[in-house]
C-alpha cells in the first residue's frame, strides 16, 4: 500500500460521520476544535498533546482542521504555542520536529471571560473566518468544543456557546461539547448539572469523557468476553468467587491537596473510573456494538447494584496528608477506600465486586483481578498455593495473564503456580499504544458515543455512592490512618479476606523482558 492510500484511509475514517453516498447532501465542511481553558494544566498536558498525536497520524488534516484556544489569560497566539510546545512529544523524542511547527501554526488563541458575550462573539467570528477560508458552505461545518475547565463554569460556558457559537446544522454540520469529570459531587449536583446542560444541548451532542474508557486494555474487555468461547461459560457466579478492580498510586496528592480534599478518592477514582470498568466486566452481551446497545447494558448493571453496607467499606488517610497547607487540619477526606459492591442479578448473585483505590501506597498499578473458585476434589492438594486468576493489567506494563497451577519441572510430582502471559510490550513490539485522550477525541469527531457516559448511566452511578459519600461528608465515617508506602490500612486486607478473596503468597508476576 502506498502512503497516499494509507492517508486516504485515515481521511475516510476521519470523515465517517459525513453523509457520503447521498448525492443530495452537500460535502461536509471543515472542522474547528475549540479548547476552552486552553492555558490550564489539563489542556497543556493532555488535550493539546492528544490533538498533536492525531495530527501526526493523519487524523487531523491541516487543510480541513483549525484549533482554537480560549481562556481568560491575555496572551498572544505565539505565547500559547510556546506554552504548549514543551508537552508535544512525538515517538517519545523531545526534539523539535517539522510536524510540531506545522501543528502549532494551526492554533489560534482568543481571550475572553467564561460568562460574558464579548469573548464568545469574538470566538465565533474567528471560527467563521476559518470556515470561510476553507470554502465551507454555511451549515456544513463542524464545531467541537472541549471544556478543559472546572465543572462550576460548565453551565455559563454552555449558555455562551449555545447563544453565540453554534453551527447551523441543517446542511450536515454539527456542534458537540466534551465535558470532563467530575460531573457533580453527588446525585443532586450531578442531576442539576445534567439538567442545565441538557436544556441547551441534546444528549447526542454531549460527550462526558472518562479517560479510563479510552485505555487499550479497557477497550479490550468486550472483545475478551464476547469473542472467546472459553470465557463465555466461565464468566458467572458458578465459577467466579470474587472480582477486584484496583487502582494504586505510590505518591500522594503532591500539590493538588486543596483540589483533592474537595472530592476524595471515591469521587476522584472509584465512582467513575473503577465503576465504568465494573460495568464492562459485569454487563451482559449487547445486541450489537452500536453505542446505545452497549450503554443500555452498562445501565442495567448499575441499576442492579445493591445499596452499600457500612461494614463493607474501609476508608484510609495516609499520615502526612494534612501537612499540606492547602488541606484543612481536621480533614475527613479519604485518600484510600475499599468498597464491596453486590450485583443482584442471575449472573452475579453472591459474587463480591471489590473496588479498591488509594494514594501513597507501595506500588503504582491499575488492574482487574478475576479470582475463580477452588477446584472441587483437589487431588493435588494445591489449594494452599492459590486459586486460578485472570488478571488484566491496565497500567503500567499493559498485560493480561492467567494464573494457573502446573507441575513443577523435575522428577517429583509437585505443583507450582505459573501463568499464561500476554504482555503487550513483548507481543506487540513496534506498536505504539495510543493515549486514552487520543482515542476519545477521535471518537467525538466521528460521532461515536460508545466510550462516553450517558446521562442515565451517570445518574445510576451517583445513586450507588451518594448515601456513602454523604455519611463521610457528615463525619459519620472516619478514615483510618496508614503509613505512606504501605498497602493501606490492615483493615482493608481483613475485609478482602471476609469477602472471600484468597491472597497468593510467594507468587509475584514479573513482566517479561524483550
CSV table of C-alpha atoms in Angstrom, one decimal:
chain,number,residue,atom,x,y,z
A,1,UNK,CA,0.0,0.0,0.0
A,2,UNK,CA,1.4,3.4,-0.9
A,3,UNK,CA,1.5,6.2,1.6
A,4,UNK,CA,-1.2,8.1,-0.4
A,5,UNK,CA,-3.6,5.2,0.0
A,6,UNK,CA,-2.9,5.0,3.8
A,7,UNK,CA,-3.6,8.7,4.2
A,8,UNK,CA,-6.8,8.3,2.2
A,9,UNK,CA,-8.0,5.6,4.5
A,10,UNK,CA,-7.4,7.8,7.6
A,11,UNK,CA,-9.2,10.7,5.9
A,12,UNK,CA,-12.2,8.5,5.2
A,13,UNK,CA,-12.1,7.3,8.8
A,14,UNK,CA,-11.9,10.9,10.0
A,15,UNK,CA,-14.9,11.8,7.9
A,16,UNK,CA,-17.0,8.7,8.6
A,17,UNK,CA,-20.0,10.7,10.0
A,18,UNK,CA,-20.3,12.6,6.8
A,19,UNK,CA,-23.3,11.8,4.6
A,20,UNK,CA,-21.3,10.2,1.8
A,21,UNK,CA,-23.4,8.1,-0.6
A,22,UNK,CA,-26.3,10.6,-0.5
A,23,UNK,CA,-25.9,12.8,-3.6
A,24,UNK,CA,-28.5,15.3,-2.3
A,25,UNK,CA,-26.5,16.2,0.8
A,26,UNK,CA,-23.5,18.6,0.3
A,27,UNK,CA,-20.0,17.6,1.2
A,28,UNK,CA,-19.4,18.0,5.0
A,29,UNK,CA,-17.3,21.1,5.8
A,30,UNK,CA,-14.2,21.9,7.8
A,31,UNK,CA,-13.6,21.1,11.4
A,32,UNK,CA,-12.9,23.6,14.2
A,33,UNK,CA,-11.7,22.2,17.6
A,34,UNK,CA,-12.1,24.8,20.4
A,35,UNK,CA,-10.2,24.1,23.6
A,36,UNK,CA,-11.8,26.1,26.4
A,37,UNK,CA,-9.4,26.5,29.4
A,38,UNK,CA,-6.5,26.5,26.9
A,39,UNK,CA,-4.0,27.9,29.3
A,40,UNK,CA,-4.7,25.4,32.1
A,41,UNK,CA,-2.8,22.2,33.0
A,42,UNK,CA,-5.3,19.7,31.6
A,43,UNK,CA,-5.2,21.4,28.1
A,44,UNK,CA,-1.4,21.6,28.1
A,45,UNK,CA,-0.7,18.1,29.4
A,46,UNK,CA,-3.5,16.1,27.8
A,47,UNK,CA,-5.7,17.8,25.3
A,48,UNK,CA,-3.2,19.5,23.0
A,49,UNK,CA,-0.7,16.6,23.1
A,50,UNK,CA,-3.6,14.3,22.1
A,51,UNK,CA,-4.5,16.6,19.2
A,52,UNK,CA,-0.9,16.7,18.2
A,53,UNK,CA,-0.6,12.9,18.0
A,54,UNK,CA,-3.8,12.7,16.0
A,55,UNK,CA,-2.4,15.3,13.6
A,56,UNK,CA,0.9,13.3,13.3
A,57,UNK,CA,-1.1,10.2,12.4
A,58,UNK,CA,-3.1,12.0,9.7
A,59,UNK,CA,-6.4,12.1,11.5
A,60,UNK,CA,-6.5,15.9,11.6
A,61,UNK,CA,-5.8,17.0,8.0
A,62,UNK,CA,-4.3,20.6,8.0
A,63,UNK,CA,-6.4,21.6,5.0
A,64,UNK,CA,-9.6,20.9,7.0
A,65,UNK,CA,-8.9,21.5,10.7
A,66,UNK,CA,-8.2,24.5,12.8
A,67,UNK,CA,-7.7,24.6,16.5
A,68,UNK,CA,-8.7,27.5,18.8
A,69,UNK,CA,-7.7,28.0,22.3
A,70,UNK,CA,-9.9,30.1,24.6
A,71,UNK,CA,-9.2,31.3,28.1
A,72,UNK,CA,-9.2,34.4,30.4
A,73,UNK,CA,-5.5,34.8,30.3
A,74,UNK,CA,-4.4,37.7,28.0
A,75,UNK,CA,-1.7,36.1,25.8
A,76,UNK,CA,-0.8,36.1,22.1
A,77,UNK,CA,-1.1,33.1,19.7
A,78,UNK,CA,2.7,32.6,19.9
A,79,UNK,CA,2.7,32.7,23.7
A,80,UNK,CA,0.1,29.9,23.8
A,81,UNK,CA,2.1,27.9,21.3
A,82,UNK,CA,5.2,28.3,23.4
A,83,UNK,CA,3.4,27.1,26.5
A,84,UNK,CA,2.2,24.0,24.7
A,85,UNK,CA,5.4,23.3,22.8
A,86,UNK,CA,7.2,21.5,25.6
A,87,UNK,CA,4.4,19.0,26.0
A,88,UNK,CA,4.3,17.9,22.4
A,89,UNK,CA,6.4,14.7,22.2
A,90,UNK,CA,6.5,12.5,19.1
A,91,UNK,CA,7.8,9.0,19.2
A,92,UNK,CA,8.9,9.7,22.8
A,93,UNK,CA,11.6,12.0,21.4
A,94,UNK,CA,11.6,15.5,22.8
A,95,UNK,CA,13.4,17.0,19.8
A,96,UNK,CA,11.5,19.7,17.8
A,97,UNK,CA,10.1,18.5,14.5
A,98,UNK,CA,8.6,19.8,11.4
A,99,UNK,CA,5.3,18.2,12.4
A,100,UNK,CA,5.4,20.2,15.7
A,101,UNK,CA,5.9,23.5,13.9
A,102,UNK,CA,3.1,22.8,11.4
A,103,UNK,CA,0.7,21.7,14.1
A,104,UNK,CA,1.3,24.8,16.3
A,105,UNK,CA,0.5,27.0,13.3
A,106,UNK,CA,-3.0,25.5,13.3
A,107,UNK,CA,-3.6,27.0,16.7
A,108,UNK,CA,-5.3,30.4,17.2
A,109,UNK,CA,-5.9,32.0,20.6
A,110,UNK,CA,-8.9,34.0,21.7
A,111,UNK,CA,-9.0,35.7,25.2
A,112,UNK,CA,-12.3,36.2,27.0
A,113,UNK,CA,-14.4,35.6,30.0
A,114,UNK,CA,-16.5,32.4,30.5
A,115,UNK,CA,-19.7,34.2,31.2
A,116,UNK,CA,-19.7,37.3,29.0
A,117,UNK,CA,-20.9,37.7,25.4
A,118,UNK,CA,-17.9,39.7,24.0
A,119,UNK,CA,-15.4,36.9,24.2
A,120,UNK,CA,-17.7,34.3,22.6
A,121,UNK,CA,-18.8,36.7,19.9
A,122,UNK,CA,-15.1,37.2,19.0
A,123,UNK,CA,-14.5,33.4,19.2
A,124,UNK,CA,-17.4,32.8,16.8
A,125,UNK,CA,-16.1,35.5,14.4
A,126,UNK,CA,-12.7,33.8,14.3
A,127,UNK,CA,-14.2,30.3,13.7
A,128,UNK,CA,-16.4,31.7,10.9
A,129,UNK,CA,-13.3,33.3,9.4
A,130,UNK,CA,-11.6,29.9,9.3
A,131,UNK,CA,-14.7,28.2,7.8
A,132,UNK,CA,-15.0,30.9,5.0
A,133,UNK,CA,-11.3,30.5,4.2
A,134,UNK,CA,-11.9,26.7,3.7
A,135,UNK,CA,-14.9,27.4,1.4
A,136,UNK,CA,-17.2,25.6,3.8
A,137,UNK,CA,-20.8,26.1,3.0
A,138,UNK,CA,-22.7,27.7,5.9
A,139,UNK,CA,-24.3,24.9,7.9
A,140,UNK,CA,-21.9,22.2,6.8
A,141,UNK,CA,-19.1,22.9,9.2
A,142,UNK,CA,-18.3,21.0,12.4
A,143,UNK,CA,-17.5,22.6,15.7
A,144,UNK,CA,-16.1,20.6,18.6
A,145,UNK,CA,-15.9,22.4,22.0
A,146,UNK,CA,-13.6,20.7,24.6
A,147,UNK,CA,-14.3,22.1,28.1
A,148,UNK,CA,-10.9,21.7,29.9
A,149,UNK,CA,-12.5,23.6,32.7
A,150,UNK,CA,-13.8,23.2,36.3
A,151,UNK,CA,-17.5,21.9,36.3
A,152,UNK,CA,-18.6,25.1,38.1
A,153,UNK,CA,-18.3,27.1,34.8
A,154,UNK,CA,-19.9,24.4,32.6
A,155,UNK,CA,-23.4,25.9,32.7
A,156,UNK,CA,-22.3,29.5,31.8
A,157,UNK,CA,-19.9,28.3,29.1
A,158,UNK,CA,-22.6,26.1,27.6
A,159,UNK,CA,-25.0,29.0,27.6
A,160,UNK,CA,-22.5,31.2,25.8
A,161,UNK,CA,-21.7,28.5,23.2
A,162,UNK,CA,-25.4,27.9,22.6
A,163,UNK,CA,-26.2,31.6,22.2
A,164,UNK,CA,-23.2,32.8,20.2
A,165,UNK,CA,-21.1,29.9,18.8
A,166,UNK,CA,-23.4,27.3,17.3
A,167,UNK,CA,-23.0,26.0,13.8
A,168,UNK,CA,-26.2,25.8,11.7
A,169,UNK,CA,-26.7,22.1,11.4
A,170,UNK,CA,-29.2,21.9,8.6
A,171,UNK,CA,-26.6,21.0,6.0
A,172,UNK,CA,-24.8,18.1,7.7
A,173,UNK,CA,-22.7,20.2,10.1
A,174,UNK,CA,-22.8,19.8,13.9
A,175,UNK,CA,-21.8,21.3,17.2
A,176,UNK,CA,-20.6,19.0,20.0
A,177,UNK,CA,-19.3,19.6,23.5
A,178,UNK,CA,-16.9,17.5,25.5
A,179,UNK,CA,-17.1,17.8,29.3
A,180,UNK,CA,-14.5,16.4,31.8
A,181,UNK,CA,-15.2,14.7,35.1
A,182,UNK,CA,-16.1,15.3,37.9
A,183,UNK,CA,-19.7,15.5,36.8
A,184,UNK,CA,-21.0,16.9,40.1
A,185,UNK,CA,-20.2,15.9,43.7
A,186,UNK,CA,-23.3,13.7,44.4
A,187,UNK,CA,-26.6,12.7,42.9
A,188,UNK,CA,-28.2,16.1,43.4
A,189,UNK,CA,-25.4,18.3,42.0
A,190,UNK,CA,-24.9,15.9,39.0
A,191,UNK,CA,-28.6,16.0,38.1
A,192,UNK,CA,-28.6,19.8,38.4
A,193,UNK,CA,-25.6,20.0,36.1
A,194,UNK,CA,-27.1,17.5,33.7
A,195,UNK,CA,-30.4,19.5,33.6
A,196,UNK,CA,-28.6,22.8,33.0
A,197,UNK,CA,-26.5,21.3,30.1
A,198,UNK,CA,-29.5,19.3,28.9
A,199,UNK,CA,-31.6,22.4,28.4
A,200,UNK,CA,-29.0,23.7,26.0
A,201,UNK,CA,-27.8,20.6,24.1
A,202,UNK,CA,-29.4,17.3,23.1
A,203,UNK,CA,-27.8,14.1,24.5
A,204,UNK,CA,-26.2,13.1,21.2
A,205,UNK,CA,-24.3,16.4,21.3
A,206,UNK,CA,-22.9,15.9,24.8
A,207,UNK,CA,-19.7,13.8,25.3
A,208,UNK,CA,-18.9,13.1,29.0
A,209,UNK,CA,-15.3,12.0,28.9
A,210,UNK,CA,-13.9,9.4,31.3
A,211,UNK,CA,-10.4,8.7,30.1
A,212,UNK,CA,-10.4,5.2,31.6
A,213,UNK,CA,-12.8,4.2,28.8
A,214,UNK,CA,-10.1,5.1,26.3
A,215,UNK,CA,-7.4,2.8,27.8
A,216,UNK,CA,-6.3,0.0,25.5
A,217,UNK,CA,-7.0,-2.9,27.9
A,218,UNK,CA,-10.3,-1.4,29.0
A,219,UNK,CA,-11.4,-1.3,25.3
A,220,UNK,CA,-10.3,-4.9,25.0
A,221,UNK,CA,-12.8,-6.1,27.7
A,222,UNK,CA,-15.7,-6.6,25.3
A,223,UNK,CA,-13.6,-8.5,22.8
A,224,UNK,CA,-12.1,-10.7,25.5
A,225,UNK,CA,-15.5,-11.6,27.0
A,226,UNK,CA,-17.6,-11.9,23.9
A,227,UNK,CA,-15.2,-13.1,21.2
A,228,UNK,CA,-13.6,-16.0,23.1
A,229,UNK,CA,-15.5,-19.2,23.6
A,230,UNK,CA,-13.7,-20.4,26.7
A,231,UNK,CA,-14.7,-17.3,28.7
A,232,UNK,CA,-18.5,-17.5,27.9
A,233,UNK,CA,-19.4,-20.5,30.2
A,234,UNK,CA,-17.0,-19.5,33.0
A,235,UNK,CA,-18.0,-15.8,33.4
A,236,UNK,CA,-20.6,-16.2,36.2
A,237,UNK,CA,-21.3,-16.9,39.8
A,238,UNK,CA,-20.8,-20.7,39.3
A,239,UNK,CA,-17.1,-20.3,38.6
A,240,UNK,CA,-16.0,-16.9,39.8
A,241,UNK,CA,-15.6,-16.3,43.5
A,242,UNK,CA,-14.8,-12.6,43.5
A,243,UNK,CA,-13.7,-9.7,41.3
A,244,UNK,CA,-11.2,-7.0,42.3
A,245,UNK,CA,-10.8,-3.7,40.4
A,246,UNK,CA,-7.8,-1.9,41.8
A,247,UNK,CA,-6.1,1.5,41.4
A,248,UNK,CA,-2.9,2.2,43.3
A,249,UNK,CA,-0.6,5.2,43.3
A,250,UNK,CA,2.8,5.3,45.0
A,251,UNK,CA,2.6,9.1,45.5
A,252,UNK,CA,0.3,11.4,47.5
A,253,UNK,CA,-1.6,14.5,46.4
A,254,UNK,CA,1.6,16.5,45.8
A,255,UNK,CA,0.4,20.0,45.2
A,256,UNK,CA,-3.2,19.0,44.5
A,257,UNK,CA,-4.2,18.7,48.1
A,258,UNK,CA,-6.7,21.5,48.1
A,259,UNK,CA,-8.4,20.3,45.0
A,260,UNK,CA,-8.3,16.6,46.1
A,261,UNK,CA,-9.7,17.4,49.5
A,262,UNK,CA,-12.9,18.7,47.9
A,263,UNK,CA,-13.5,15.3,46.3
A,264,UNK,CA,-11.6,12.4,47.9
A,265,UNK,CA,-10.6,9.1,46.5
A,266,UNK,CA,-14.2,7.8,46.0
A,267,UNK,CA,-15.3,10.7,43.9
A,268,UNK,CA,-11.9,11.0,42.1
A,269,UNK,CA,-11.4,7.4,41.1
A,270,UNK,CA,-14.0,4.8,42.3
A,271,UNK,CA,-17.4,6.4,41.4
A,272,UNK,CA,-16.3,7.0,37.8
A,273,UNK,CA,-13.2,5.1,36.6
A,274,UNK,CA,-13.5,1.9,38.5
A,275,UNK,CA,-17.3,1.7,38.3
A,276,UNK,CA,-17.0,2.1,34.5
A,277,UNK,CA,-14.6,-0.9,34.4
A,278,UNK,CA,-17.0,-2.9,36.6
A,279,UNK,CA,-19.8,-2.3,34.1
A,280,UNK,CA,-17.7,-3.8,31.2
A,281,UNK,CA,-16.7,-6.7,33.4
A,282,UNK,CA,-20.2,-7.5,34.5
A,283,UNK,CA,-22.5,-6.5,31.7
A,284,UNK,CA,-24.5,-8.9,29.5
A,285,UNK,CA,-23.7,-9.3,25.8
A,286,UNK,CA,-25.2,-6.3,24.0
A,287,UNK,CA,-27.4,-6.8,20.9
A,288,UNK,CA,-24.7,-5.2,18.7
A,289,UNK,CA,-21.7,-3.0,19.0
A,290,UNK,CA,-23.8,0.1,18.5
A,291,UNK,CA,-23.1,2.7,21.2
A,292,UNK,CA,-26.6,2.7,22.6
A,293,UNK,CA,-26.8,-1.1,22.9
A,294,UNK,CA,-23.6,-1.2,24.8
A,295,UNK,CA,-24.6,1.7,27.1
A,296,UNK,CA,-28.0,0.1,27.7
A,297,UNK,CA,-26.3,-3.0,29.2
A,298,UNK,CA,-24.0,-0.8,31.3
A,299,UNK,CA,-27.0,1.0,32.8
A,300,UNK,CA,-28.7,-2.4,33.7
A,301,UNK,CA,-25.6,-3.4,35.7
A,302,UNK,CA,-25.6,-0.1,37.7
A,303,UNK,CA,-29.3,-0.4,38.4
A,304,UNK,CA,-28.7,-3.9,39.7
A,305,UNK,CA,-26.1,-2.9,42.3
A,306,UNK,CA,-27.4,-3.2,45.9
A,307,UNK,CA,-27.0,-0.4,48.5
A,308,UNK,CA,-23.5,-0.3,50.0
A,309,UNK,CA,-23.2,-1.6,53.6
A,310,UNK,CA,-21.1,0.4,56.0
A,311,UNK,CA,-19.4,-2.8,57.2
A,312,UNK,CA,-18.2,-3.5,53.6
A,313,UNK,CA,-16.3,-0.2,53.4
A,314,UNK,CA,-12.8,0.6,54.7
A,315,UNK,CA,-11.5,4.2,54.4
A,316,UNK,CA,-8.0,5.4,55.0
A,317,UNK,CA,-6.0,8.6,55.0
A,318,UNK,CA,-2.2,8.5,54.7
A,319,UNK,CA,-0.2,10.1,57.5
A,320,UNK,CA,1.2,13.4,56.4
A,321,UNK,CA,-1.8,14.2,54.1
A,322,UNK,CA,-2.9,17.0,56.4
A,323,UNK,CA,0.6,18.5,56.4
A,324,UNK,CA,-0.2,20.0,53.0
A,325,UNK,CA,-1.0,23.7,53.7
A,326,UNK,CA,-4.0,23.6,51.3
A,327,UNK,CA,-5.6,20.8,53.3
A,328,UNK,CA,-7.7,21.6,56.4
A,329,UNK,CA,-6.2,20.5,59.7
A,330,UNK,CA,-9.2,18.3,60.5
A,331,UNK,CA,-9.9,16.9,57.0
A,332,UNK,CA,-12.0,13.8,57.0
A,333,UNK,CA,-11.3,13.2,53.3
A,334,UNK,CA,-10.2,9.6,52.5
A,335,UNK,CA,-7.1,9.0,50.3
A,336,UNK,CA,-7.8,5.3,50.3
A,337,UNK,CA,-11.0,3.3,50.1
A,338,UNK,CA,-12.0,-0.4,49.7
A,339,UNK,CA,-15.7,-0.8,48.8
A,340,UNK,CA,-17.6,-4.0,48.1
A,341,UNK,CA,-20.5,-4.0,45.7
A,342,UNK,CA,-23.0,-6.7,45.1
A,343,UNK,CA,-24.9,-7.1,41.8
A,344,UNK,CA,-28.4,-8.5,42.3
A,345,UNK,CA,-28.9,-10.5,39.1
A,346,UNK,CA,-28.8,-14.1,37.8
A,347,UNK,CA,-25.2,-14.0,36.6
A,348,UNK,CA,-23.6,-12.3,39.7
A,349,UNK,CA,-25.7,-13.0,42.7
A,350,UNK,CA,-23.3,-13.7,45.7
A,351,UNK,CA,-20.1,-12.6,43.9
A,352,UNK,CA,-18.4,-9.6,45.6
A,353,UNK,CA,-17.0,-6.9,43.4
A,354,UNK,CA,-14.2,-5.3,45.4
A,355,UNK,CA,-13.3,-1.7,44.3
A,356,UNK,CA,-10.0,-0.5,45.8
A,357,UNK,CA,-8.2,2.7,45.2
A,358,UNK,CA,-5.5,4.6,47.2
A,359,UNK,CA,-2.7,7.1,47.1
A,360,UNK,CA,0.7,6.9,48.7
A,361,UNK,CA,0.7,3.1,48.6
A,362,UNK,CA,3.6,0.7,48.0
A,363,UNK,CA,3.1,0.4,44.2
A,364,UNK,CA,1.6,2.0,41.2
A,365,UNK,CA,-0.8,0.0,39.1
A,366,UNK,CA,-4.4,-0.4,37.9
A,367,UNK,CA,-5.7,-3.9,37.3
A,368,UNK,CA,-8.8,-6.2,37.2
A,369,UNK,CA,-8.3,-9.4,39.1
A,370,UNK,CA,-10.9,-12.2,38.5
A,371,UNK,CA,-10.5,-14.9,41.1
A,372,UNK,CA,-12.1,-18.3,40.4
A,373,UNK,CA,-13.4,-20.7,43.0
A,374,UNK,CA,-11.4,-23.6,44.4
A,375,UNK,CA,-11.0,-26.8,42.3
A,376,UNK,CA,-13.5,-29.3,43.8
A,377,UNK,CA,-11.9,-32.6,44.8
A,378,UNK,CA,-8.4,-31.2,44.8
A,379,UNK,CA,-6.3,-34.4,44.5
A,380,UNK,CA,-3.0,-32.5,44.2
A,381,UNK,CA,-3.6,-30.6,47.5
A,382,UNK,CA,-2.5,-27.4,45.7
A,383,UNK,CA,-5.1,-25.2,47.3
A,384,UNK,CA,-2.6,-23.5,49.6
A,385,UNK,CA,-0.7,-22.3,46.5
A,386,UNK,CA,-3.6,-20.1,45.5
A,387,UNK,CA,-6.5,-20.0,43.1
A,388,UNK,CA,-6.8,-19.6,39.4
A,389,UNK,CA,-7.0,-16.0,38.5
A,390,UNK,CA,-7.4,-14.0,35.3
A,391,UNK,CA,-5.6,-10.6,35.6
A,392,UNK,CA,-5.9,-7.7,33.2
A,393,UNK,CA,-3.3,-5.1,34.0
A,394,UNK,CA,-4.4,-1.7,32.7
A,395,UNK,CA,-1.3,0.2,33.6
A,396,UNK,CA,1.7,0.4,33.7
A,397,UNK,CA,3.1,-2.5,31.5
A,398,UNK,CA,-0.2,-3.4,29.9
A,399,UNK,CA,-0.8,-7.2,30.0
A,400,UNK,CA,-3.2,-9.9,30.7
A,401,UNK,CA,-2.3,-13.2,32.3
A,402,UNK,CA,-3.9,-16.3,33.7
A,403,UNK,CA,-2.6,-17.7,36.9
A,404,UNK,CA,-2.8,-21.5,36.9
A,405,UNK,CA,-1.3,-24.5,38.7
A,406,UNK,CA,1.2,-26.6,36.8
A,407,UNK,CA,3.6,-29.4,37.6
A,408,UNK,CA,7.0,-28.2,38.9
A,409,UNK,CA,9.6,-29.3,36.4
A,410,UNK,CA,11.6,-32.3,37.7
A,411,UNK,CA,11.2,-35.9,38.9
A,412,UNK,CA,8.8,-35.2,41.8
A,413,UNK,CA,5.1,-34.8,41.4
A,414,UNK,CA,4.8,-31.3,43.0
A,415,UNK,CA,2.8,-28.3,41.8
A,416,UNK,CA,3.6,-24.6,41.5
A,417,UNK,CA,1.8,-21.5,40.3
A,418,UNK,CA,2.7,-20.1,36.9
A,419,UNK,CA,1.0,-18.0,34.3
A,420,UNK,CA,-0.1,-17.8,30.6
A,421,UNK,CA,1.0,-14.3,29.8
A,422,UNK,CA,0.2,-11.8,27.1
A,423,UNK,CA,2.4,-8.8,27.8
A,424,UNK,CA,1.8,-6.1,25.2
A,425,UNK,CA,5.3,-4.6,25.2
A,426,UNK,CA,6.7,-8.0,24.3
A,427,UNK,CA,4.0,-9.3,22.0
A,428,UNK,CA,3.3,-6.1,20.0
A,429,UNK,CA,6.8,-4.7,19.5
A,430,UNK,CA,6.9,-1.6,17.5
A,431,UNK,CA,3.2,-0.9,18.1
A,432,UNK,CA,2.5,2.4,19.9
A,433,UNK,CA,-0.5,2.0,22.2
A,434,UNK,CA,-2.5,5.3,21.8
A,435,UNK,CA,-3.1,7.5,24.7
A,436,UNK,CA,-6.7,7.4,26.0
A,437,UNK,CA,-7.4,11.0,25.2
A,438,UNK,CA,-6.3,10.5,21.5
A,439,UNK,CA,-8.8,7.7,21.1
A,440,UNK,CA,-11.7,9.5,22.8
A,441,UNK,CA,-11.2,12.8,21.0
A,442,UNK,CA,-11.2,10.9,17.7
A,443,UNK,CA,-14.4,9.3,18.8
A,444,UNK,CA,-16.1,12.6,19.4
A,445,UNK,CA,-15.1,13.8,15.9
A,446,UNK,CA,-16.5,10.5,14.4
A,447,UNK,CA,-19.7,10.9,16.5
A,448,UNK,CA,-19.2,7.5,18.3
A,449,UNK,CA,-20.5,7.8,21.9
A,450,UNK,CA,-19.8,4.2,22.9
A,451,UNK,CA,-17.0,5.2,25.3
A,452,UNK,CA,-18.7,8.1,26.8
A,453,UNK,CA,-21.1,8.3,29.8
A,454,UNK,CA,-24.8,8.7,29.1
A,455,UNK,CA,-27.0,10.8,31.4
A,456,UNK,CA,-29.0,7.9,32.8
A,457,UNK,CA,-25.7,6.0,33.4
A,458,UNK,CA,-24.3,8.9,35.3
A,459,UNK,CA,-27.4,9.2,37.5
A,460,UNK,CA,-27.3,5.4,38.3
A,461,UNK,CA,-23.6,5.6,39.2
A,462,UNK,CA,-24.3,8.5,41.6
A,463,UNK,CA,-27.3,6.7,43.2
A,464,UNK,CA,-24.9,3.9,44.3
A,465,UNK,CA,-22.3,6.1,46.0
A,466,UNK,CA,-24.2,9.3,47.2
A,467,UNK,CA,-25.5,7.8,50.5
A,468,UNK,CA,-22.0,6.7,51.4
A,469,UNK,CA,-20.4,10.0,50.4
A,470,UNK,CA,-22.9,11.9,52.5
A,471,UNK,CA,-22.1,9.8,55.6
A,472,UNK,CA,-18.4,10.6,55.0
A,473,UNK,CA,-19.0,14.3,54.4
A,474,UNK,CA,-21.1,14.4,57.6
A,475,UNK,CA,-18.2,12.9,59.6
A,476,UNK,CA,-20.2,9.7,60.4
A,477,UNK,CA,-17.4,7.5,58.8
A,478,UNK,CA,-13.8,8.2,59.6
A,479,UNK,CA,-10.7,7.2,57.6
A,480,UNK,CA,-8.1,5.0,59.3
A,481,UNK,CA,-4.5,6.4,59.3
A,482,UNK,CA,-2.0,4.4,57.3
A,483,UNK,CA,1.7,4.8,56.6
A,484,UNK,CA,2.8,6.1,53.2
A,485,UNK,CA,4.4,3.3,51.2
A,486,UNK,CA,2.3,0.6,52.8
A,487,UNK,CA,-0.6,-1.5,51.4
A,488,UNK,CA,-3.1,0.8,53.1
A,489,UNK,CA,-5.0,0.1,56.4
A,490,UNK,CA,-4.7,-3.5,57.6
A,491,UNK,CA,-8.5,-3.5,58.0
A,492,UNK,CA,-8.8,-3.4,54.2
A,493,UNK,CA,-7.0,-6.8,53.8
A,494,UNK,CA,-9.2,-8.2,56.6
A,495,UNK,CA,-12.3,-7.0,54.6
A,496,UNK,CA,-11.0,-8.7,51.5
A,497,UNK,CA,-10.5,-12.0,53.4
A,498,UNK,CA,-14.1,-11.7,54.8
A,499,UNK,CA,-15.3,-11.2,51.2
A,500,UNK,CA,-13.6,-14.5,50.2
A,501,UNK,CA,-10.5,-13.2,48.4
A,502,UNK,CA,-7.6,-15.6,48.8
A,503,UNK,CA,-4.2,-14.0,48.5
A,504,UNK,CA,-1.4,-15.9,46.8
A,505,UNK,CA,1.7,-15.9,48.9
A,506,UNK,CA,5.1,-16.4,47.4
A,507,UNK,CA,4.0,-15.7,43.8
A,508,UNK,CA,4.9,-12.4,42.0
A,509,UNK,CA,4.1,-11.7,38.4
A,510,UNK,CA,7.1,-10.2,36.6
A,511,UNK,CA,6.6,-8.5,33.3
A,512,UNK,CA,8.5,-10.4,30.6
A,513,UNK,CA,11.6,-8.7,29.2
A,514,UNK,CA,12.2,-8.3,25.5
